[in-house]
Amino acid sequence: GFFSLQYGCSLTLRGLILVNGRAFHGGVVFASGAGDIEFIDSAVRDCMADSDGGVVYAFSSGAVSIIGSNVSGCSAGSYGGVVFASNSESLSIAGVDFIDNRAGESGSVLYLDKLRQRSSISDASFTGNTAGDDKTIQTDSPIDWDCRLGSWMPRKGSFFGDFSVPECNLCPAGYYGNRSGLTNSSCDGACKRGHFCPKGTAEPLPCAPGFYMPVIGAASAESCLPCSPGTSQSTAGADRPCDACPPGTFADQLNATSCTDCPAGRFCPNAGTVRPFDCAAGQYQNLTGQAACVQCPAGEFQPERGQTSCDLCAAGGYCEVTDDCGGGFTPCLAGSYNEKTGSSSPDACQQCPPGTSSPIASAVSSETCARCRAGTFGGESGLSECTDCPSGSYSNRGSHSCDECAAGTYAANPGQGQCVPCPHPLSGERGAVTCSVCQKDFYLLKSADPAEIFSSPTDYCKPCPPNAECSDDTSLATLGVPAGYWRASPSSAVLTACRDFGGDRAGEARCAGNERGAKQASRLLEEAGSDEYCAPGFTGPE
């Protein structure tokens, strides 16, 4: 070794480079019963002890201090690759790097045994050092470590592998250490509620606004629980579930820091609303932050959802206070109209007058009430369409009712605007739908279907025979036989004059004829005796 100390002698080495020192104990300094030993701002490398203390061997000596120095490549055959100290005062290390040192048995850097005072280590690093038992430091004497907040180191015992000061052993995730001198992995305890603690935390970090943490021991920001939709949290470090959004507000995402006012046209009815609701048709909301919508007033309407105002009720209908899906606007029915805006009652719809109709709903003018066309009629007000006149009748344009066809005319179909004169020589009664009787001065030769008679009138209607009487609707059987004439039978069209037999008009006295006119076939038998055309008291034919 370079130095051997006894009898209380002390040694200070400052600003030196010490290389390749070698001894059985203490490759640089051997001290037994010596005073203090100091290495200041020096470099020591490749020193070796065959037994203990590759750089310093101190037994029953004073304090050993290494400050602002670098120690590398030194070794001991047994214990303490850099320092072996036993029954000495203390050890102090500050600002030192220990690199690639080794010991055959234990304590590749330090081996401390029964020191009288507490040792201290600050601003030091231990890198690449090896020992037979992998212990970098072995001490049964307490060490004060100058660890930064958020880390810890044991006071004594075994220290393995690489480490440094002030980093020391970081407090594990979920724990924090805000005091110096912590000696176990629990540090100052589990992370507080409302906070999280990554590895090496000195002061717990608050969960961000929009999050909360109800339990202790959260290890990361991801551990914080987000506010659920419908809730928010504006402050950091919350330890309780987030606050429900009050009515009139909403939150539609996770981790909301505040609730949003419901927009105009929408409403948020309950606490904890996630998404606003559209105002229904027939309602509106012109303000933000509202819990309910407003009904459209009478005379206004809104057919759409989610609107901020109502519209003035248009002409052509009316608007009652309603939440119907139509939004409150009710159109005037076909057959009515409303020329005014802002109406609020069905009484606002005016009915089209009789004789008119309108097929249009929501009509805005009386001009939509069109006069019934000829052949139809409108018997009451408020019609959407006019009614066809029935067969046998007619009407003029704008009629309230239909008129029967006059005698001698007909209307075969419904909805005719005028009646058609019967074809010659046919006729018809009032209100006829066809012409199937013969007109005056003609008679019906034989019975037939009315349609056949209509299609061939001259085949059936024949000129009235001489001296006979033929009014409308005369048949052969009902020919009028005047007084003074007779015929052989009701099927005969030949009239024969009664002979006078002395005296003017004597024949008329004997032949009574059809006293009831051409509509009667003959005098009744009870009046005429056994001869149809003879006057009472006479028999025929002559």
Coordinates of C-alpha atoms in Angstrom, one line a residue:
G1 CA 0.0 0.0 0.0
F2 CA 0.9 3.6 -0.3
F3 CA 0.1 4.7 3.2
S4 CA 0.1 2.9 6.6
L5 CA -1.4 4.8 9.6
Q6 CA -1.3 4.0 13.4
Y7 CA -1.3 5.8 16.7
G8 CA -4.1 8.2 15.8
C9 CA -2.5 9.7 12.8
S10 CA -4.8 11.2 10.1
L11 CA -4.4 11.5 6.4
T12 CA -5.9 13.8 3.7
L13 CA -5.3 13.1 0.0
R14 CA -6.4 15.9 -2.2
G15 CA -6.3 16.2 -6.0
L16 CA -4.3 13.1 -6.5
I17 CA -4.3 10.3 -9.0
L18 CA -3.6 7.0 -7.3
V19 CA -3.0 4.0 -9.5
N20 CA -2.1 0.3 -8.9
G21 CA -1.7 0.4 -5.1
R22 CA -1.4 -3.1 -3.7
A23 CA -1.3 -4.6 -0.2
F24 CA -2.6 -7.5 1.9
H25 CA -5.0 -5.1 3.6
G26 CA -5.7 -1.6 2.1
G27 CA -4.3 -1.3 -1.4
V28 CA -3.9 2.5 -0.8
V29 CA -4.3 3.1 2.9
F30 CA -3.9 0.7 5.8
A31 CA -5.1 2.2 9.1
S32 CA -5.2 0.5 12.5
G33 CA -5.8 2.6 15.5
A34 CA -5.4 5.7 13.3
G35 CA -7.3 9.0 13.0
D36 CA -9.4 10.3 10.1
I37 CA -8.8 9.4 6.4
E38 CA -9.9 11.7 3.6
F39 CA -9.9 11.4 -0.2
I40 CA -10.8 14.7 -1.8
D41 CA -11.1 15.5 -5.5
S42 CA -8.9 12.5 -6.4
A43 CA -9.0 9.6 -8.8
V44 CA -8.2 6.1 -7.6
R45 CA -8.0 3.1 -10.0
D46 CA -6.7 -0.4 -10.3
C47 CA -5.7 -0.7 -6.6
M48 CA -6.0 -4.1 -4.9
A49 CA -5.8 -5.8 -1.5
D50 CA -5.2 -9.5 -1.2
S51 CA -7.6 -9.8 1.7
D52 CA -9.8 -6.8 2.6
G53 CA -10.1 -3.1 1.6
G54 CA -9.0 -2.7 -2.0
V55 CA -8.5 1.1 -1.4
V56 CA -8.9 1.6 2.4
Y57 CA -8.6 -0.7 5.3
A58 CA -9.7 1.0 8.6
F59 CA -9.7 -0.9 11.9
S60 CA -10.4 0.9 15.1
S61 CA -9.7 4.2 13.4
G62 CA -11.5 7.5 12.9
A63 CA -13.9 8.6 10.1
V64 CA -13.3 7.7 6.5
S65 CA -14.4 10.3 3.9
I66 CA -14.3 10.1 0.1
I67 CA -15.4 13.4 -1.5
G68 CA -15.6 14.5 -5.2
S69 CA -13.6 11.6 -6.4
N70 CA -13.7 8.6 -8.8
V71 CA -12.9 5.0 -7.8
S72 CA -12.7 2.4 -10.5
G73 CA -11.2 -1.1 -11.1
C74 CA -10.2 -1.7 -7.5
S75 CA -10.6 -5.0 -5.8
A76 CA -10.2 -7.1 -2.6
G77 CA -9.7 -10.8 -2.3
S78 CA -12.3 -11.1 0.5
Y79 CA -14.3 -8.1 1.7
G80 CA -14.6 -4.4 0.7
G81 CA -13.5 -3.9 -2.9
V82 CA -13.0 -0.2 -2.1
V83 CA -13.5 0.3 1.7
F84 CA -13.3 -2.2 4.6
A85 CA -14.1 -0.4 7.9
S86 CA -14.5 -2.2 11.2
N87 CA -14.8 -0.8 14.7
S88 CA -14.1 2.7 13.3
E89 CA -15.8 6.0 13.7
S90 CA -18.0 6.4 10.5
L91 CA -18.0 6.6 6.7
S92 CA -18.9 9.7 4.6
I93 CA -19.2 9.7 0.8
A94 CA -20.2 12.7 -1.3
G95 CA -20.0 13.2 -5.1
V96 CA -18.2 9.9 -5.9
D97 CA -18.6 7.4 -8.8
F98 CA -17.7 3.8 -8.0
I99 CA -17.2 1.9 -11.2
D100 CA -16.3 -1.8 -11.9
N101 CA -14.9 -2.6 -8.4
R102 CA -15.0 -6.1 -7.0
A103 CA -14.7 -8.3 -3.9
G104 CA -14.1 -12.0 -3.7
E105 CA -16.6 -12.6 -0.9
S106 CA -18.9 -9.6 -0.2
G107 CA -19.1 -5.9 -0.5
S108 CA -17.8 -5.0 -4.0
V109 CA -17.6 -1.3 -2.9
L110 CA -18.2 -1.1 0.9
Y111 CA -18.0 -3.5 3.8
L112 CA -18.9 -1.8 7.1
D113 CA -18.9 -3.5 10.5
K114 CA -19.6 -2.1 13.9
L115 CA -19.0 1.6 13.2
R116 CA -19.5 3.9 16.1
Q117 CA -21.4 6.7 14.3
R118 CA -24.0 6.8 11.5
S119 CA -22.5 7.0 8.1
S120 CA -23.7 9.2 5.2
I121 CA -23.8 8.8 1.4
S122 CA -24.9 11.5 -1.0
D123 CA -24.5 12.2 -4.7
A124 CA -22.9 8.9 -5.5
S125 CA -23.3 6.2 -8.1
F126 CA -22.5 2.5 -8.0
T127 CA -22.1 1.0 -11.5
G128 CA -20.7 -2.4 -12.7
N129 CA -19.4 -3.5 -9.3
T130 CA -19.4 -7.3 -8.5
A131 CA -18.8 -9.6 -5.5
G132 CA -19.0 -13.3 -4.7
D133 CA -22.4 -12.8 -3.2
D134 CA -23.5 -9.9 -5.6
K135 CA -23.6 -7.5 -2.7
T136 CA -22.4 -4.0 -3.6
I137 CA -22.6 -2.8 0.0
Q138 CA -22.7 -4.9 3.1
T139 CA -23.2 -3.0 6.4
D140 CA -24.5 -3.7 9.9
S141 CA -24.1 0.0 10.7
P142 CA -26.8 2.5 9.8
I143 CA -26.3 4.8 6.8
D144 CA -28.0 8.1 6.2
W145 CA -28.8 8.3 2.5
D146 CA -29.4 11.7 0.9
C147 CA -32.2 10.3 -1.3
R148 CA -34.4 12.7 -3.2
L149 CA -38.1 12.9 -2.2
G150 CA -40.1 10.0 -3.7
S151 CA -37.4 7.4 -3.0
W152 CA -36.1 5.3 -0.1
M153 CA -33.1 3.2 1.0
P154 CA -32.6 0.8 3.9
R155 CA -30.4 2.0 6.7
K156 CA -28.3 -1.1 6.8
G157 CA -28.0 -4.6 5.5
S158 CA -27.3 -5.8 2.0
F159 CA -27.4 -3.6 -1.2
F160 CA -27.2 -5.3 -4.6
G161 CA -26.4 -4.3 -8.1
D162 CA -26.3 -0.8 -9.6
F163 CA -27.9 2.2 -7.9
S164 CA -27.3 5.9 -7.3
V165 CA -27.9 8.6 -4.9
P166 CA -30.1 10.7 -4.8
E167 CA -32.2 8.4 -7.0
C168 CA -32.0 5.6 -4.5
N169 CA -34.9 3.1 -4.7
L170 CA -38.0 4.9 -6.2
C171 CA -41.2 4.6 -4.2
P172 CA -43.3 2.0 -6.1
A173 CA -46.3 3.1 -8.2
G174 CA -49.3 3.7 -6.0
Y175 CA -47.2 5.1 -3.1
Y176 CA -45.5 8.4 -2.4
G177 CA -42.7 9.7 -0.3
N178 CA -42.6 13.4 0.6
R179 CA -40.0 13.1 3.4
S180 CA -36.3 12.3 3.3
G181 CA -34.8 9.3 5.0
L182 CA -37.5 6.8 4.1
T183 CA -36.3 3.3 4.7
N184 CA -38.9 0.9 3.1
S185 CA -40.9 0.5 0.0
S186 CA -44.1 1.8 1.6
C187 CA -42.5 5.2 1.7
D188 CA -45.1 7.6 3.2
G189 CA -48.0 5.4 2.4
A190 CA -50.5 4.6 -0.3
C191 CA -51.5 7.3 -2.7
K192 CA -54.3 9.5 -1.4
R193 CA -57.9 9.4 -2.7
G194 CA -58.5 11.7 -5.6
H195 CA -54.8 11.3 -6.6
F196 CA -52.4 9.0 -8.4
C197 CA -48.8 8.2 -7.8
P198 CA -46.5 6.9 -10.5
K199 CA -43.2 5.3 -9.6
G200 CA -41.0 7.7 -7.6
T201 CA -43.8 10.1 -6.6
A202 CA -42.9 12.7 -3.9
E203 CA -46.3 14.4 -3.8
P204 CA -49.5 12.7 -5.0
L205 CA -50.7 14.1 -8.3
P206 CA -54.3 15.1 -8.4
C207 CA -56.7 13.4 -10.9
A208 CA -57.4 15.9 -13.6
P209 CA -60.8 17.7 -13.8
G210 CA -63.3 15.4 -15.3
F211 CA -61.9 12.4 -13.3
Y212 CA -62.1 11.1 -9.8
M213 CA -60.5 8.4 -7.6
P214 CA -62.5 7.1 -4.7
V215 CA -59.9 4.7 -3.3
I216 CA -56.2 4.9 -2.2
G217 CA -53.2 3.5 -4.1
A218 CA -53.9 4.7 -7.7
A219 CA -50.7 4.1 -9.7
S220 CA -51.2 6.3 -12.8
A221 CA -53.4 8.9 -14.4
E222 CA -55.1 6.0 -16.3
S223 CA -56.2 4.7 -12.9
C224 CA -58.4 7.8 -12.4
L225 CA -62.0 7.1 -13.2
P226 CA -63.6 9.4 -15.9
C227 CA -66.9 11.2 -15.2
S228 CA -69.6 9.2 -16.9
P229 CA -71.8 11.0 -19.5
G230 CA -74.4 13.2 -17.8
T231 CA -71.9 14.1 -15.0
S232 CA -69.0 16.5 -14.7
Q233 CA -66.1 17.5 -12.3
S234 CA -64.5 20.9 -12.6
T235 CA -61.9 20.6 -9.9
A236 CA -58.8 18.4 -9.8
G237 CA -58.3 15.8 -7.1
A238 CA -61.9 14.7 -6.7
D239 CA -62.4 11.6 -4.5
R240 CA -66.1 11.3 -5.0
P241 CA -68.3 10.4 -8.1
C242 CA -68.8 13.3 -10.4
D243 CA -71.8 15.7 -10.1
A244 CA -74.9 15.1 -12.2
C245 CA -75.6 17.8 -14.7
P246 CA -78.5 19.9 -13.4
P247 CA -81.7 20.1 -15.5
G248 CA -81.2 22.4 -18.5
T249 CA -77.7 21.1 -19.1
F250 CA -76.0 17.9 -20.4
A251 CA -72.7 16.1 -20.9
D252 CA -72.6 13.7 -23.8
Q253 CA -69.0 12.5 -23.3
L254 CA -66.7 10.9 -20.7
N255 CA -64.6 13.0 -18.4
A256 CA -66.5 16.2 -18.8
T257 CA -65.1 19.1 -16.8
S258 CA -68.4 21.1 -17.0
C259 CA -71.9 20.6 -18.3
T260 CA -73.1 22.3 -21.4
D261 CA -76.3 24.4 -21.6
C262 CA -79.0 22.8 -23.6
P263 CA -79.1 24.6 -27.0
A264 CA -82.1 26.6 -28.2
G265 CA -84.7 24.3 -29.8
R266 CA -83.9 21.5 -27.3
F267 CA -84.4 20.7 -23.7
C268 CA -82.7 18.7 -20.9
P269 CA -85.5 17.7 -18.5
N270 CA -83.7 15.8 -15.8
A271 CA -80.5 15.9 -13.7
G272 CA -77.8 13.8 -15.4
T273 CA -79.0 14.3 -19.0
V274 CA -76.6 12.8 -21.5
R275 CA -78.0 14.2 -24.7
P276 CA -80.5 17.0 -25.2
F277 CA -84.0 16.2 -26.6
D278 CA -85.5 18.0 -29.5
C279 CA -88.6 20.1 -28.8
A280 CA -91.6 18.2 -30.2
A281 CA -93.6 19.5 -33.1
G282 CA -96.0 22.1 -31.8
Q283 CA -93.4 23.3 -29.3
Y284 CA -90.4 25.6 -29.3
Q285 CA -87.6 26.9 -27.1
N286 CA -85.7 30.1 -27.9
L287 CA -83.5 30.1 -24.9
T288 CA -80.5 27.9 -24.0
G289 CA -80.1 26.0 -20.8
Q290 CA -83.8 25.0 -20.4
A291 CA -85.4 22.0 -18.9
A292 CA -88.6 22.1 -20.9
C293 CA -90.0 23.5 -24.2
V294 CA -92.9 25.9 -24.7
Q295 CA -96.1 25.1 -26.4
C296 CA -96.9 27.1 -29.5
P297 CA -99.6 29.7 -28.6
A298 CA -103.0 29.7 -30.3
G299 CA -102.7 31.0 -33.8
E300 CA -99.2 29.7 -34.3
F301 CA -97.8 26.3 -35.2
Q302 CA -94.5 24.4 -35.7
P303 CA -94.5 21.2 -37.8
E304 CA -90.8 20.5 -37.2
R305 CA -88.9 19.2 -34.2
G306 CA -86.1 21.1 -32.4
Q307 CA -87.2 24.6 -33.4
T308 CA -86.6 27.9 -31.7
S309 CA -89.8 29.6 -32.7
C310 CA -93.3 29.0 -33.9
D311 CA -94.8 30.2 -37.2
L312 CA -97.9 32.3 -37.6
C313 CA -100.6 30.0 -38.6
A314 CA -101.0 30.2 -42.4
A315 CA -104.2 30.9 -44.2
G316 CA -106.0 27.8 -45.2
G317 CA -106.2 26.3 -41.7
Y318 CA -106.1 27.1 -38.0
C319 CA -103.8 26.3 -35.1
E320 CA -105.0 25.2 -31.7
V321 CA -102.7 24.7 -28.7
T322 CA -101.7 21.1 -29.4
D323 CA -98.8 18.7 -29.4
D324 CA -100.1 16.7 -32.3
C325 CA -97.5 15.4 -34.6
G326 CA -98.6 17.9 -37.2
G327 CA -97.2 20.6 -34.9
G328 CA -100.6 22.3 -34.3
F329 CA -101.6 23.3 -37.8
T330 CA -104.9 21.8 -38.9
P331 CA -105.9 22.4 -42.6
C332 CA -109.4 23.5 -43.5
L333 CA -111.2 20.5 -44.9
A334 CA -112.1 20.2 -48.6
G335 CA -115.3 22.3 -49.1
S336 CA -114.0 25.1 -46.9
Y337 CA -111.4 27.9 -46.9
N338 CA -109.8 30.4 -44.6
E339 CA -108.4 33.6 -46.0
K340 CA -106.8 34.9 -42.8
T341 CA -103.5 34.1 -41.0
G342 CA -103.2 33.5 -37.3
S343 CA -106.5 31.6 -36.8
S344 CA -106.9 29.4 -33.7
S345 CA -110.3 27.8 -34.1
P346 CA -112.0 25.5 -36.7
D347 CA -114.7 28.2 -36.9
A348 CA -112.2 30.2 -39.0
C349 CA -112.8 27.8 -41.9
Q350 CA -115.6 29.2 -44.0
Q351 CA -117.8 26.6 -45.8
C352 CA -118.4 26.9 -49.5
P353 CA -122.0 28.0 -50.1
P354 CA -124.7 25.7 -51.6
G355 CA -124.4 25.2 -55.3
T356 CA -120.6 25.2 -55.1
S357 CA -117.8 22.7 -54.0
S358 CA -114.1 22.7 -53.5
P359 CA -111.9 19.5 -53.5
I360 CA -108.9 21.3 -52.1
A361 CA -107.9 21.1 -48.4
S362 CA -106.1 24.1 -46.9
A363 CA -107.8 26.4 -49.3
V364 CA -106.9 30.1 -48.8
S365 CA -109.6 31.8 -50.9
S366 CA -113.4 31.6 -51.6
E367 CA -112.4 31.4 -55.3
T368 CA -111.6 27.8 -54.7
C369 CA -115.4 27.2 -54.2
A370 CA -116.4 26.5 -57.8
R371 CA -120.0 26.5 -59.0
C372 CA -121.4 23.1 -59.6
R373 CA -121.3 22.2 -63.3
A374 CA -124.5 21.6 -65.2
G375 CA -125.9 18.2 -64.4
T376 CA -124.8 18.3 -60.8
F377 CA -126.1 20.1 -57.7
G378 CA -124.9 21.2 -54.3
G379 CA -127.7 20.9 -51.9
E380 CA -125.8 22.1 -48.8
S381 CA -122.8 24.1 -47.8
G382 CA -119.3 22.8 -47.3
L383 CA -119.2 20.2 -50.1
S384 CA -116.0 18.8 -51.5
E385 CA -117.8 17.8 -54.7
C386 CA -121.2 18.3 -56.2
T387 CA -123.6 15.4 -56.7
D388 CA -124.8 14.2 -60.1
C389 CA -128.5 14.7 -60.9
P390 CA -130.3 11.4 -61.1
S391 CA -131.5 10.0 -64.4
G392 CA -134.7 11.8 -65.5
S393 CA -133.6 15.1 -64.2
Y394 CA -131.2 18.0 -65.0
S395 CA -129.6 21.1 -63.6
N396 CA -128.0 24.3 -64.7
R397 CA -124.6 25.4 -63.5
G398 CA -124.5 26.4 -59.8
S399 CA -127.8 24.7 -58.9
H400 CA -128.9 23.8 -55.4
S401 CA -131.2 21.0 -56.7
C402 CA -132.2 19.2 -59.9
D403 CA -135.4 19.6 -61.9
E404 CA -137.4 16.8 -63.5
C405 CA -137.4 16.5 -67.2
A406 CA -140.5 18.0 -68.7
A407 CA -143.0 15.7 -70.5
G408 CA -141.8 14.9 -73.9
T409 CA -138.1 15.0 -72.9
Y410 CA -135.9 12.5 -71.1
A411 CA -132.5 12.1 -69.4
A412 CA -131.2 8.6 -69.7
N413 CA -128.0 9.1 -67.6
P414 CA -127.1 10.7 -64.2
G415 CA -125.4 14.1 -64.4
Q416 CA -127.1 15.5 -67.5
G417 CA -127.1 19.3 -67.9
Q418 CA -130.3 19.2 -70.0
C419 CA -133.1 16.9 -71.0
V420 CA -133.3 15.6 -74.6
P421 CA -136.5 15.9 -76.6
C422 CA -138.1 12.5 -77.4
P423 CA -137.6 11.4 -81.0
H424 CA -140.6 11.6 -83.2
P425 CA -143.2 10.3 -82.7
L426 CA -142.4 9.3 -79.1
S427 CA -143.2 11.1 -75.9
G428 CA -142.5 10.6 -72.2
E429 CA -144.0 11.5 -68.9
R430 CA -142.4 14.2 -66.6
G431 CA -139.1 12.9 -65.2
A432 CA -138.7 10.3 -67.9
V433 CA -135.4 8.3 -68.3
T434 CA -136.4 7.1 -71.7
C435 CA -139.2 7.7 -74.4
S436 CA -141.4 4.6 -74.7
V437 CA -145.0 6.0 -75.2
C438 CA -146.4 7.6 -78.3
Q439 CA -147.0 11.3 -78.6
K440 CA -150.4 13.0 -79.2
D441 CA -152.0 12.0 -82.5
F442 CA -150.3 8.7 -82.5
Y443 CA -151.0 5.4 -80.8
L444 CA -149.0 2.4 -79.8
L445 CA -149.7 -0.5 -82.1
K446 CA -148.5 -3.2 -79.9
S447 CA -146.7 -3.7 -76.6
A448 CA -142.9 -4.1 -76.6
D449 CA -139.8 -3.5 -74.5
P450 CA -139.3 0.2 -74.0
A451 CA -135.7 0.0 -75.4
E452 CA -137.1 -1.6 -78.6
I453 CA -139.8 1.0 -78.9
F454 CA -137.1 3.7 -78.5
S455 CA -134.9 2.2 -81.1
S456 CA -137.7 1.8 -83.7
P457 CA -140.4 4.3 -82.9
T458 CA -142.2 4.4 -86.2
D459 CA -142.6 0.6 -86.1
Y460 CA -144.7 1.0 -83.0
C461 CA -146.3 4.4 -83.0
K462 CA -148.9 4.8 -85.8
P463 CA -150.9 7.9 -86.8
C464 CA -154.2 8.1 -85.0
P465 CA -157.0 6.4 -87.1
P466 CA -159.6 8.7 -88.7
N467 CA -162.2 9.9 -86.3
A468 CA -160.3 8.5 -83.3
E469 CA -158.9 10.5 -80.4
C470 CA -155.1 10.0 -79.5
S471 CA -153.6 11.9 -76.6
D472 CA -150.1 11.2 -75.3
D473 CA -149.6 7.5 -74.2
T474 CA -152.5 6.1 -76.3
S475 CA -152.4 2.5 -77.2
L476 CA -154.5 0.5 -79.6
A477 CA -156.6 -0.7 -76.7
T478 CA -157.1 2.8 -75.4
L479 CA -158.0 4.6 -78.6
G480 CA -160.6 7.3 -77.9
V481 CA -163.8 6.5 -79.7
P482 CA -166.0 9.6 -79.9
A483 CA -169.8 9.5 -79.5
G484 CA -171.5 8.4 -82.8
Y485 CA -168.7 5.9 -83.6
W486 CA -168.0 2.3 -82.7
R487 CA -165.4 -0.4 -83.5
A488 CA -165.5 -4.1 -83.6
S489 CA -163.1 -4.7 -80.7
P490 CA -160.4 -3.0 -78.6
S491 CA -157.9 -4.5 -81.1
S492 CA -159.5 -2.8 -84.0
A493 CA -158.2 0.5 -85.4
V494 CA -161.3 1.0 -87.6
L495 CA -164.1 3.3 -86.3
T496 CA -167.5 3.1 -87.9
A497 CA -170.2 5.8 -87.7
C498 CA -173.6 4.8 -86.3
R499 CA -176.3 5.3 -88.9
D500 CA -178.9 8.0 -88.1
F501 CA -182.2 6.1 -88.9
G502 CA -184.2 9.1 -89.1
G503 CA -183.2 12.4 -87.7
D504 CA -180.1 14.4 -87.4
R505 CA -177.5 13.1 -84.9
A506 CA -179.7 10.1 -84.1
G507 CA -176.6 7.8 -84.3
E508 CA -174.9 9.8 -81.6
A509 CA -177.8 9.0 -79.4
R510 CA -177.5 5.3 -79.9
C511 CA -173.6 5.0 -80.0
A512 CA -172.2 6.6 -76.8
G513 CA -168.5 5.9 -77.7
N514 CA -165.7 6.4 -75.1
E515 CA -167.4 8.7 -72.7
R516 CA -164.2 8.9 -70.6
G517 CA -161.9 9.7 -73.5
A518 CA -159.1 8.0 -75.2
K519 CA -157.5 7.0 -71.9
Q520 CA -160.3 4.5 -71.3
A521 CA -160.8 1.5 -73.5
S522 CA -164.6 1.7 -73.5
R523 CA -167.5 2.5 -71.4
L524 CA -167.7 0.0 -68.5
L525 CA -169.8 -3.0 -69.3
E526 CA -172.1 -2.3 -66.4
E527 CA -172.9 1.1 -67.9
A528 CA -173.0 0.0 -71.6
G529 CA -174.9 -3.2 -71.2
S530 CA -173.8 -6.1 -73.3
D531 CA -172.5 -3.7 -76.1
E532 CA -169.5 -1.6 -75.3
Y533 CA -170.2 1.4 -77.5
C534 CA -174.1 1.4 -77.3
A535 CA -176.0 3.9 -75.2
P536 CA -178.3 2.5 -72.5
G537 CA -181.3 0.8 -73.9
F538 CA -179.6 0.0 -77.2
T539 CA -177.9 -3.1 -78.6
G540 CA -175.5 -3.2 -81.5
P541 CA -173.9 -3.2 -83.7
E542 CA -176.8 -1.4 -85.4

